[in-house]
CSV table of C-alpha atoms in Angstrom, one decimal:
chain,number,residue,atom,x,y,z
W,1,UNK,CA,-69.5,-50.4,137.3
W,2,UNK,CA,-72.0,-49.9,134.5
W,3,UNK,CA,-73.3,-47.1,132.8
W,4,UNK,CA,-74.1,-45.8,129.4
W,5,UNK,CA,-71.3,-43.7,127.5
W,6,UNK,CA,-72.2,-41.7,124.6
W,7,UNK,CA,-69.5,-39.2,124.5
W,8,UNK,CA,-65.3,-39.1,124.4
W,9,UNK,CA,-64.1,-35.7,125.2
W,10,UNK,CA,-60.0,-35.1,124.4
W,11,UNK,CA,-57.6,-32.5,124.9
W,12,UNK,CA,-55.4,-32.0,121.9
W,13,UNK,CA,-51.9,-30.4,122.8
W,14,UNK,CA,-49.5,-33.1,124.4
W,15,UNK,CA,-52.7,-35.4,124.3
W,16,UNK,CA,-53.1,-35.8,120.7
W,17,UNK,CA,-50.0,-34.4,119.5
W,18,UNK,CA,-46.7,-32.9,120.8
W,19,UNK,CA,-46.7,-29.5,122.0
W,20,UNK,CA,-44.8,-28.8,124.9
W,21,UNK,CA,-41.8,-30.3,123.6
W,22,UNK,CA,-42.2,-27.6,121.0
W,23,UNK,CA,-42.4,-24.8,123.6
W,24,UNK,CA,-39.4,-26.4,125.2
W,25,UNK,CA,-37.3,-26.1,122.5
W,26,UNK,CA,-38.2,-22.2,121.8
W,27,UNK,CA,-37.7,-21.9,125.3
W,28,UNK,CA,-34.3,-23.3,124.6
W,29,UNK,CA,-33.6,-20.9,121.8
W,30,UNK,CA,-35.0,-17.9,124.0
W,31,UNK,CA,-32.3,-18.9,126.9
W,32,UNK,CA,-29.5,-18.8,124.3
W,33,UNK,CA,-30.5,-15.7,122.5
W,34,UNK,CA,-30.3,-14.0,126.0
W,35,UNK,CA,-27.0,-15.9,127.2
W,36,UNK,CA,-24.9,-13.5,128.6
W,37,UNK,CA,-27.6,-11.4,130.2
W,38,UNK,CA,-28.6,-13.5,132.8
W,39,UNK,CA,-28.2,-17.4,134.2
W,40,UNK,CA,-30.4,-19.6,132.3
W,41,UNK,CA,-32.4,-20.0,135.4
W,42,UNK,CA,-32.9,-16.5,135.6
W,43,UNK,CA,-34.2,-16.4,132.1
W,44,UNK,CA,-36.5,-19.2,132.5
W,45,UNK,CA,-37.8,-17.8,135.7
W,46,UNK,CA,-38.5,-14.1,134.4
W,47,UNK,CA,-40.1,-15.4,131.2
W,48,UNK,CA,-42.6,-17.9,133.5
W,49,UNK,CA,-43.2,-14.5,135.8
W,50,UNK,CA,-44.1,-12.7,132.6
W,51,UNK,CA,-46.1,-15.5,131.0
W,52,UNK,CA,-48.2,-15.7,134.4
W,53,UNK,CA,-48.6,-12.0,134.7
W,54,UNK,CA,-50.2,-11.7,130.8
W,55,UNK,CA,-52.2,-14.9,131.1
W,56,UNK,CA,-55.1,-13.0,131.8
W,57,UNK,CA,-54.7,-10.6,129.2
W,58,UNK,CA,-53.0,-13.0,126.3
W,59,UNK,CA,-54.9,-16.3,127.2
W,60,UNK,CA,-53.0,-19.6,126.0
W,61,UNK,CA,-51.1,-19.8,122.7
W,62,UNK,CA,-48.5,-19.0,120.5
W,63,UNK,CA,-49.0,-15.1,119.9
W,64,UNK,CA,-49.1,-14.6,123.6
W,65,UNK,CA,-46.2,-16.5,124.5
W,66,UNK,CA,-44.4,-14.7,121.6
W,67,UNK,CA,-45.3,-11.5,123.0
W,68,UNK,CA,-44.1,-12.6,126.3
W,69,UNK,CA,-40.7,-13.4,125.1
W,70,UNK,CA,-40.4,-10.1,123.8
W,71,UNK,CA,-41.4,-8.5,126.8
W,72,UNK,CA,-39.3,-10.8,128.8
W,73,UNK,CA,-36.0,-9.9,126.8
W,74,UNK,CA,-36.8,-6.2,126.9
W,75,UNK,CA,-36.8,-6.5,130.8
W,76,UNK,CA,-33.7,-8.9,130.9
W,77,UNK,CA,-31.8,-6.2,128.7
W,78,UNK,CA,-33.1,-3.3,130.8
W,79,UNK,CA,-35.4,-2.2,128.2
W,80,UNK,CA,-32.7,-2.3,125.4
W,81,UNK,CA,-32.9,-5.7,123.7
W,82,UNK,CA,-30.8,-5.5,120.6
W,83,UNK,CA,-33.1,-5.9,117.4
W,84,UNK,CA,-31.7,-9.2,116.7
W,85,UNK,CA,-33.1,-10.7,119.5
W,86,UNK,CA,-36.4,-9.3,118.6
W,87,UNK,CA,-36.3,-10.6,115.1
W,88,UNK,CA,-35.0,-13.8,116.6
W,89,UNK,CA,-38.3,-14.2,118.8
W,90,UNK,CA,-40.7,-13.2,116.1
W,91,UNK,CA,-39.1,-15.9,113.7
W,92,UNK,CA,-39.4,-18.1,116.7
W,93,UNK,CA,-43.1,-17.6,117.3
W,94,UNK,CA,-43.9,-17.8,113.6
W,95,UNK,CA,-41.7,-21.4,113.3
W,96,UNK,CA,-44.2,-22.4,116.2
W,97,UNK,CA,-47.3,-21.4,114.3
W,98,UNK,CA,-46.0,-23.2,111.1
W,99,UNK,CA,-44.5,-26.2,112.5
W,100,UNK,CA,-45.7,-30.0,111.3
W,101,UNK,CA,-48.6,-31.5,113.6
W,102,UNK,CA,-47.3,-34.9,114.7
W,103,UNK,CA,-49.7,-37.1,116.5
W,104,UNK,CA,-48.3,-39.1,119.2
W,105,UNK,CA,-48.2,-42.7,119.1
W,106,UNK,CA,-51.2,-44.9,118.5
W,107,UNK,CA,-53.3,-41.9,118.6
W,108,UNK,CA,-55.0,-42.3,115.1
W,109,UNK,CA,-56.0,-45.9,115.6
W,110,UNK,CA,-57.5,-45.2,119.1
W,111,UNK,CA,-59.4,-42.2,117.5
W,112,UNK,CA,-60.8,-44.2,114.7
W,113,UNK,CA,-61.9,-46.8,117.3
W,114,UNK,CA,-63.7,-44.8,119.5
W,115,UNK,CA,-65.1,-42.7,117.1
W,116,UNK,CA,-67.3,-45.9,115.8
W,117,UNK,CA,-68.8,-46.1,119.0
W,118,UNK,CA,-68.9,-42.7,120.8
W,119,UNK,CA,-69.3,-39.1,119.8
W,120,UNK,CA,-65.7,-37.6,119.5
W,121,UNK,CA,-65.6,-33.7,121.1
W,122,UNK,CA,-62.0,-31.9,120.9
W,123,UNK,CA,-62.0,-29.4,123.8
W,124,UNK,CA,-59.0,-27.6,123.8
W,125,UNK,CA,-57.4,-23.9,124.7
W,126,UNK,CA,-55.2,-21.8,122.7
W,127,UNK,CA,-55.5,-19.8,119.9
W,128,UNK,CA,-58.7,-20.4,117.9
W,129,UNK,CA,-56.9,-20.4,114.3
W,130,UNK,CA,-54.3,-22.1,115.3
W,131,UNK,CA,-56.1,-25.0,116.9
W,132,UNK,CA,-58.1,-25.4,114.1
W,133,UNK,CA,-55.1,-25.5,111.6
W,134,UNK,CA,-53.4,-28.4,113.6
W,135,UNK,CA,-56.7,-30.3,113.8
W,136,UNK,CA,-56.7,-30.0,109.9
W,137,UNK,CA,-53.1,-30.6,109.4
W,138,UNK,CA,-53.5,-33.7,111.7
W,139,UNK,CA,-55.8,-35.5,109.2
W,140,UNK,CA,-58.1,-36.2,112.2
W,141,UNK,CA,-60.8,-33.7,112.1
W,142,UNK,CA,-63.4,-35.9,110.3
W,143,UNK,CA,-63.1,-38.0,113.4
W,144,UNK,CA,-64.5,-35.4,115.7
W,145,UNK,CA,-68.4,-34.7,115.9
W,146,UNK,CA,-67.5,-31.4,117.6
W,147,UNK,CA,-64.7,-28.8,118.2
W,148,UNK,CA,-64.6,-26.7,121.1
W,149,UNK,CA,-61.8,-24.4,121.6
W,150,UNK,CA,-62.4,-22.7,125.0
W,151,UNK,CA,-60.6,-19.8,126.7
W,152,UNK,CA,-61.0,-21.7,130.4
W,153,UNK,CA,-61.0,-25.4,131.2
W,154,UNK,CA,-63.5,-25.7,134.5
W,155,UNK,CA,-66.4,-27.5,135.6
W,156,UNK,CA,-68.7,-25.3,133.9
W,157,UNK,CA,-67.1,-25.5,130.4
W,158,UNK,CA,-66.9,-29.5,130.7
W,159,UNK,CA,-70.9,-29.9,131.9
W,160,UNK,CA,-71.8,-26.9,129.2
W,161,UNK,CA,-69.8,-29.0,126.2
W,162,UNK,CA,-70.7,-32.4,127.4
W,163,UNK,CA,-74.7,-31.2,127.5
W,164,UNK,CA,-74.6,-29.5,123.9
W,165,UNK,CA,-72.5,-32.2,122.2
W,166,UNK,CA,-73.6,-35.3,124.0
W,167,UNK,CA,-76.2,-36.5,126.6
W,168,UNK,CA,-74.5,-34.7,129.7
W,169,UNK,CA,-71.1,-35.3,131.7
W,170,UNK,CA,-72.3,-38.3,133.5
W,171,UNK,CA,-72.4,-40.4,130.3
W,172,UNK,CA,-69.0,-38.8,129.2
W,173,UNK,CA,-65.3,-39.5,129.3
W,174,UNK,CA,-62.6,-36.9,129.4
W,175,UNK,CA,-59.1,-37.7,128.5
W,176,UNK,CA,-56.2,-35.5,128.5
W,177,UNK,CA,-52.8,-34.7,129.6
W,178,UNK,CA,-53.3,-32.1,132.4
W,179,UNK,CA,-54.4,-33.1,135.7
W,180,UNK,CA,-55.6,-29.5,136.4
W,181,UNK,CA,-57.3,-28.7,132.9
W,182,UNK,CA,-58.7,-32.1,131.6
W,183,UNK,CA,-59.1,-34.3,134.7
W,184,UNK,CA,-60.1,-32.5,138.2
W,185,UNK,CA,-62.8,-30.1,136.4
W,186,UNK,CA,-64.0,-33.0,134.3
W,187,UNK,CA,-64.4,-35.2,137.3
W,188,UNK,CA,-66.0,-32.1,139.3
W,189,UNK,CA,-68.9,-31.9,136.3
W,190,UNK,CA,-69.7,-35.4,136.9
W,191,UNK,CA,-67.7,-37.2,134.2
W,192,UNK,CA,-65.3,-39.8,133.7
W,193,UNK,CA,-61.7,-38.7,133.3
W,194,UNK,CA,-58.4,-40.6,131.9
W,195,UNK,CA,-55.5,-39.0,132.6
W,196,UNK,CA,-52.8,-39.8,130.2
W,197,UNK,CA,-49.3,-38.1,131.4
W,198,UNK,CA,-47.2,-36.4,128.7
W,199,UNK,CA,-43.5,-36.4,129.7
W,200,UNK,CA,-43.4,-32.7,130.1
W,201,UNK,CA,-46.4,-30.6,131.4
W,202,UNK,CA,-46.2,-27.0,131.9
W,203,UNK,CA,-46.1,-26.1,135.3
W,204,UNK,CA,-49.3,-24.0,135.3
W,205,UNK,CA,-51.1,-27.2,134.2
W,206,UNK,CA,-49.6,-29.3,137.5
W,207,UNK,CA,-52.0,-30.8,140.1
W,208,UNK,CA,-52.2,-33.7,142.5
W,209,UNK,CA,-54.2,-36.6,141.1
W,210,UNK,CA,-57.5,-37.2,142.9
W,211,UNK,CA,-57.7,-40.1,145.3
W,212,UNK,CA,-60.4,-42.6,146.0
W,213,UNK,CA,-62.4,-41.6,142.8
W,214,UNK,CA,-64.1,-44.6,141.0
W,215,UNK,CA,-64.7,-42.4,137.8
W,216,UNK,CA,-61.0,-41.6,137.4
W,217,UNK,CA,-57.8,-43.7,135.8
W,218,UNK,CA,-54.1,-42.9,135.0
W,219,UNK,CA,-53.4,-44.6,131.7
W,220,UNK,CA,-49.8,-45.3,130.6
W,221,UNK,CA,-51.1,-44.5,126.9
W,222,UNK,CA,-54.2,-43.4,124.9
W,223,UNK,CA,-53.9,-46.6,123.3
W,224,UNK,CA,-55.4,-48.3,126.7
W,225,UNK,CA,-58.5,-45.8,126.7
W,226,UNK,CA,-61.0,-48.0,124.4
W,227,UNK,CA,-60.3,-51.0,127.0
W,228,UNK,CA,-61.4,-48.9,130.1
W,229,UNK,CA,-64.5,-47.1,128.3
W,230,UNK,CA,-65.5,-50.8,127.6
W,231,UNK,CA,-65.0,-51.9,131.5
W,232,UNK,CA,-67.1,-48.8,132.5
W,233,UNK,CA,-70.0,-49.7,130.2
A,1,UNK,CA,-93.1,-11.1,102.8
A,2,UNK,CA,-93.9,-13.6,105.2
A,3,UNK,CA,-91.8,-16.1,106.9
A,4,UNK,CA,-90.6,-17.5,110.3
A,5,UNK,CA,-87.9,-15.7,112.0
A,6,UNK,CA,-86.5,-17.9,115.3
A,7,UNK,CA,-83.1,-16.7,115.3
A,8,UNK,CA,-80.8,-13.3,114.9
A,9,UNK,CA,-77.2,-13.5,114.4
A,10,UNK,CA,-74.8,-10.3,115.4
A,11,UNK,CA,-71.5,-9.2,114.9
A,12,UNK,CA,-69.6,-7.7,117.7
A,13,UNK,CA,-66.8,-5.5,116.7
A,14,UNK,CA,-68.0,-2.1,115.4
A,15,UNK,CA,-71.6,-3.7,115.2
A,16,UNK,CA,-72.0,-3.6,118.9
A,17,UNK,CA,-69.5,-1.9,120.1
A,18,UNK,CA,-66.6,0.3,118.8
A,19,UNK,CA,-63.6,-1.4,117.7
A,20,UNK,CA,-62.2,0.0,114.0
A,21,UNK,CA,-61.7,3.2,116.0
A,22,UNK,CA,-59.3,1.8,118.7
A,23,UNK,CA,-57.5,0.0,115.8
A,24,UNK,CA,-57.0,3.3,113.9
A,25,UNK,CA,-55.8,5.2,117.1
A,26,UNK,CA,-53.3,2.5,117.5
A,27,UNK,CA,-52.3,2.9,113.5
A,28,UNK,CA,-51.9,6.8,114.2
A,29,UNK,CA,-49.6,6.2,117.4
A,30,UNK,CA,-47.9,3.6,115.5
A,31,UNK,CA,-47.3,6.3,112.7
A,32,UNK,CA,-46.3,8.9,115.2
A,33,UNK,CA,-43.6,6.4,116.9
A,34,UNK,CA,-42.0,5.9,113.3
A,35,UNK,CA,-42.3,9.5,112.0
A,36,UNK,CA,-39.0,10.3,110.6
A,37,UNK,CA,-38.2,6.7,109.3
A,38,UNK,CA,-40.8,6.9,106.3
A,39,UNK,CA,-43.9,9.1,105.2
A,40,UNK,CA,-47.4,8.4,107.1
A,41,UNK,CA,-48.8,6.7,104.0
A,42,UNK,CA,-45.6,4.6,103.6
A,43,UNK,CA,-45.9,3.1,107.0
A,44,UNK,CA,-49.7,2.8,106.8
A,45,UNK,CA,-49.1,0.7,103.2
A,46,UNK,CA,-46.4,-1.6,105.0
A,47,UNK,CA,-48.4,-2.1,108.1
A,48,UNK,CA,-51.2,-3.1,105.9
A,49,UNK,CA,-48.9,-5.5,103.8
A,50,UNK,CA,-47.7,-7.2,106.8
A,51,UNK,CA,-51.1,-7.9,108.3
A,52,UNK,CA,-52.1,-9.3,105.2
A,53,UNK,CA,-49.3,-11.5,104.9
A,54,UNK,CA,-49.5,-12.9,108.4
A,55,UNK,CA,-53.4,-13.0,108.4
A,56,UNK,CA,-53.1,-17.0,107.7
A,57,UNK,CA,-50.8,-17.5,110.4
A,58,UNK,CA,-52.4,-15.0,113.2
A,59,UNK,CA,-55.9,-14.5,112.3
A,60,UNK,CA,-57.9,-11.7,113.8
A,61,UNK,CA,-57.3,-10.2,116.9
A,62,UNK,CA,-55.1,-7.7,119.0
A,63,UNK,CA,-52.3,-10.1,119.5
A,64,UNK,CA,-51.8,-11.0,116.0
A,65,UNK,CA,-52.2,-7.2,115.2
A,66,UNK,CA,-49.2,-6.5,118.0
A,67,UNK,CA,-46.9,-9.1,116.5
A,68,UNK,CA,-47.4,-7.4,113.1
A,69,UNK,CA,-46.8,-3.8,114.0
A,70,UNK,CA,-43.1,-5.0,115.9
A,71,UNK,CA,-42.5,-6.5,112.5
A,72,UNK,CA,-43.4,-3.6,110.4
A,73,UNK,CA,-41.5,-1.6,112.5
A,74,UNK,CA,-38.6,-3.9,112.0
A,75,UNK,CA,-38.6,-3.7,108.4
A,76,UNK,CA,-39.2,0.1,108.5
A,77,UNK,CA,-35.9,0.6,110.7
A,78,UNK,CA,-34.0,-2.2,108.3
A,79,UNK,CA,-33.9,-4.2,110.8
A,80,UNK,CA,-32.9,-2.3,113.7
A,81,UNK,CA,-36.0,-0.9,115.4
A,82,UNK,CA,-35.0,1.0,118.4
A,83,UNK,CA,-36.0,-0.7,121.8
A,84,UNK,CA,-38.4,2.3,122.7
A,85,UNK,CA,-40.6,1.5,119.7
A,86,UNK,CA,-40.6,-2.2,120.4
A,87,UNK,CA,-41.9,-1.1,124.1
A,88,UNK,CA,-44.1,1.6,122.7
A,89,UNK,CA,-46.1,-1.2,120.2
A,90,UNK,CA,-46.2,-3.5,123.3
A,91,UNK,CA,-47.9,-1.0,125.6
A,92,UNK,CA,-50.2,-0.2,122.7
A,93,UNK,CA,-51.2,-3.5,122.3
A,94,UNK,CA,-51.9,-4.1,126.0
A,95,UNK,CA,-53.7,-1.0,126.2
A,96,UNK,CA,-56.1,-2.1,123.0
A,97,UNK,CA,-56.6,-5.2,125.0
A,98,UNK,CA,-57.6,-3.4,128.3
A,99,UNK,CA,-59.6,-0.7,126.5
A,100,UNK,CA,-63.0,-0.3,128.1
A,101,UNK,CA,-66.4,-1.5,126.0
A,102,UNK,CA,-68.3,1.2,124.8
A,103,UNK,CA,-71.5,0.0,123.0
A,104,UNK,CA,-72.7,1.8,120.0
A,105,UNK,CA,-75.8,4.0,120.7
A,106,UNK,CA,-79.2,2.3,120.9
A,107,UNK,CA,-77.4,-1.0,121.1
A,108,UNK,CA,-78.7,-2.2,124.1
A,109,UNK,CA,-82.0,-1.4,124.1
A,110,UNK,CA,-82.4,-3.0,120.2
A,111,UNK,CA,-81.1,-6.2,121.8
A,112,UNK,CA,-83.1,-6.1,124.9
A,113,UNK,CA,-86.0,-5.7,122.8
A,114,UNK,CA,-84.9,-8.5,120.0
A,115,UNK,CA,-83.8,-11.1,122.8
A,116,UNK,CA,-87.6,-11.3,123.9
A,117,UNK,CA,-88.8,-12.7,120.8
A,118,UNK,CA,-86.0,-14.2,119.1
A,119,UNK,CA,-82.8,-16.2,120.1
A,120,UNK,CA,-79.6,-13.9,119.7
A,121,UNK,CA,-76.4,-15.3,118.8
A,122,UNK,CA,-73.1,-13.4,118.8
A,123,UNK,CA,-71.0,-14.3,115.7
A,124,UNK,CA,-67.5,-13.1,115.7
A,125,UNK,CA,-63.9,-13.2,114.5
A,126,UNK,CA,-60.8,-12.2,116.6
A,127,UNK,CA,-59.2,-13.5,119.6
A,128,UNK,CA,-61.3,-16.1,121.7
A,129,UNK,CA,-60.5,-14.8,125.1
A,130,UNK,CA,-60.6,-11.3,124.5
A,131,UNK,CA,-63.7,-11.5,122.6
A,132,UNK,CA,-65.4,-13.1,125.9
A,133,UNK,CA,-63.9,-10.5,127.8
A,134,UNK,CA,-65.6,-7.9,126.0
A,135,UNK,CA,-68.5,-9.7,126.0
A,136,UNK,CA,-68.5,-9.9,129.5
A,137,UNK,CA,-67.5,-6.2,129.8
A,138,UNK,CA,-70.4,-5.1,127.9
A,139,UNK,CA,-72.9,-6.4,130.4
A,140,UNK,CA,-75.0,-7.9,127.3
A,141,UNK,CA,-73.7,-11.5,127.3
A,142,UNK,CA,-76.9,-12.6,129.2
A,143,UNK,CA,-79.0,-11.3,126.3
A,144,UNK,CA,-77.3,-14.2,123.9
A,145,UNK,CA,-78.8,-17.8,123.8
A,146,UNK,CA,-75.0,-18.7,122.3
A,147,UNK,CA,-71.4,-17.2,121.6
A,148,UNK,CA,-69.6,-18.5,118.3
A,149,UNK,CA,-66.1,-17.2,117.9
A,150,UNK,CA,-64.9,-18.3,114.6
A,151,UNK,CA,-61.7,-18.2,112.6
A,152,UNK,CA,-63.4,-17.3,109.4
A,153,UNK,CA,-67.0,-15.7,108.3
A,154,UNK,CA,-68.1,-18.1,105.4
A,155,UNK,CA,-71.4,-19.4,104.0
A,156,UNK,CA,-70.3,-22.7,105.6
A,157,UNK,CA,-70.0,-21.1,109.0
A,158,UNK,CA,-73.3,-19.2,109.1
A,159,UNK,CA,-75.3,-22.6,108.0
A,160,UNK,CA,-73.6,-24.5,110.5
A,161,UNK,CA,-74.0,-21.6,113.2
A,162,UNK,CA,-77.6,-21.3,112.4
A,163,UNK,CA,-78.3,-25.0,112.4
A,164,UNK,CA,-76.7,-25.5,115.6
A,165,UNK,CA,-78.3,-22.5,117.6
A,166,UNK,CA,-81.4,-22.3,115.6
A,167,UNK,CA,-83.6,-23.6,113.1
A,168,UNK,CA,-81.5,-23.0,110.0
A,169,UNK,CA,-80.3,-20.0,108.0
A,170,UNK,CA,-83.5,-19.6,106.3
A,171,UNK,CA,-85.1,-18.4,109.4
A,172,UNK,CA,-82.2,-16.5,110.8
A,173,UNK,CA,-81.5,-12.4,110.5
A,174,UNK,CA,-77.7,-11.8,110.5
A,175,UNK,CA,-76.6,-8.1,111.4
A,176,UNK,CA,-73.4,-6.8,111.1
A,177,UNK,CA,-71.3,-3.7,109.5
A,178,UNK,CA,-69.2,-5.8,107.4
A,179,UNK,CA,-70.2,-6.5,103.8
A,180,UNK,CA,-67.8,-9.1,103.4
A,181,UNK,CA,-68.0,-10.9,106.4
A,182,UNK,CA,-71.2,-10.5,107.9
A,183,UNK,CA,-73.8,-10.0,104.8
A,184,UNK,CA,-72.7,-11.5,101.6
A,185,UNK,CA,-72.1,-14.8,103.2
A,186,UNK,CA,-75.1,-14.9,105.3
A,187,UNK,CA,-77.4,-14.3,102.3
A,188,UNK,CA,-75.5,-17.1,100.6
A,189,UNK,CA,-76.3,-19.7,103.5
A,190,UNK,CA,-79.9,-18.3,102.8
A,191,UNK,CA,-80.3,-16.1,105.9
A,192,UNK,CA,-81.7,-12.5,106.0
A,193,UNK,CA,-79.1,-9.8,106.4
A,194,UNK,CA,-79.1,-6.3,107.7
A,195,UNK,CA,-76.1,-4.4,106.7
A,196,UNK,CA,-75.4,-1.6,109.2
A,197,UNK,CA,-72.3,0.5,108.3
A,198,UNK,CA,-69.8,1.7,110.9
A,199,UNK,CA,-68.1,4.9,110.0
A,200,UNK,CA,-64.7,3.1,109.6
A,201,UNK,CA,-64.0,-0.6,107.8
A,202,UNK,CA,-61.1,-2.1,107.6
A,203,UNK,CA,-59.9,-2.3,104.2
A,204,UNK,CA,-59.9,-5.9,104.2
A,205,UNK,CA,-63.9,-6.2,104.8
A,206,UNK,CA,-65.1,-4.1,102.0
A,207,UNK,CA,-67.2,-5.7,99.1
A,208,UNK,CA,-70.2,-3.9,97.0
A,209,UNK,CA,-73.6,-4.7,98.3
A,210,UNK,CA,-76.0,-7.6,96.6
A,211,UNK,CA,-78.3,-5.9,94.3
A,212,UNK,CA,-81.9,-7.2,93.6
A,213,UNK,CA,-81.9,-9.5,97.2
A,214,UNK,CA,-85.1,-9.2,98.9
A,215,UNK,CA,-83.4,-10.9,101.9
A,216,UNK,CA,-81.2,-8.0,102.0
A,217,UNK,CA,-81.5,-4.3,103.9
A,218,UNK,CA,-79.0,-1.4,104.7
A,219,UNK,CA,-79.9,0.3,107.9
A,220,UNK,CA,-78.9,3.5,109.1
A,221,UNK,CA,-78.8,2.2,112.7
A,222,UNK,CA,-79.3,-1.0,114.5
A,223,UNK,CA,-82.1,0.6,116.2
A,224,UNK,CA,-84.1,-0.1,112.9
A,225,UNK,CA,-83.3,-3.6,113.3
A,226,UNK,CA,-86.6,-4.9,115.0
A,227,UNK,CA,-88.9,-2.9,112.9
A,228,UNK,CA,-87.4,-4.4,109.9
A,229,UNK,CA,-87.4,-8.2,111.2
A,230,UNK,CA,-91.0,-7.3,112.2
A,231,UNK,CA,-92.0,-6.8,108.3
A,232,UNK,CA,-90.5,-9.8,107.3
A,233,UNK,CA,-92.6,-12.0,109.4
């Protein structure tokens, strides 16, 4: 292969820093709060249903998740959730928003290296304010030429973002942990895509890997990204 | 005056369509829900305090407002808000997110006219997904060359947005209903600014009008905006 790469897009949650782990911890806390009302699997399933139902209205992020937990608690308690449960859920949501940002291993060195040769663009879903705050707290904000917080990640999104902040998708690499949101639509837009799996992935983000696609690779760690890009160019 | 104007920035909520009216209606509904727990003024004051306290964490928008209403209800009920109140608050938030978008009088014609001569940029705070949905529902999305949903509106925000989507703040006009968020920081960034007051303004957005500022005007209606811009150029 030989091509020009000018721009590297990076997903944020579970690519640059832990996120799903925090959601899982809050799920566990939610389940414990409602223990006795239903089996853990039922609680988990109902919460997933409510989240999915609310996605169109609330989008991605902690605030919508908090509202969905409250709604699920109401349903599981036949409309009469104890106040202590509601207070605990509010507190859990607030703690998620206040949680310190913990970059994943190797991320800072990898981004510092890439930023010397490519334009880095952060491309993420979630609450606008919260994502900006996490980036600021990560100390990596200055490495990015642009930040795009988007409500949906489809091929059109990647085409638009790489046109605006780079030289088009054909000269861009997208890197992220979600096959469904980061990889498949970026490939569809014509970009290269590097999948770096995270041990936990929200069910909503799962999808099969593409087969027979030269522009795709699966990497064990983001630390392998600079070497792969060097091989492309 | 004689200058070149290439770009017109427009605030969304209470500039292009009703918003604060909807928040006021929900405030009234919230107050009625808690009647008997405290006087209406006390309920109003406590909600305002909680909203202000949460602004750093929740930012602007309906989801954060819904969470703040639940928190306020808890406080006013000494931590034991009835489930019926929580359910009603969740429903009120959901209804706000589902509310049809109602453009203010003259907005559509004004934007159609302006879009023929200038690049229109929507610049708004609030929930990313909800603001995108409102713009789509308004039917006016195609009139805008760009949409910037931002977490804060300060002079730096306007300088950056007008540099990215136009030819800099000095050749841009910002129009909005909030003196504090739309007018003063846009003037500080070097843009022209037209204030179109909305009958209701959230207390957080109030500020004094600038004095002795040639680049500022107060308009009774957004319908007067094209004529004012024509006078500048």
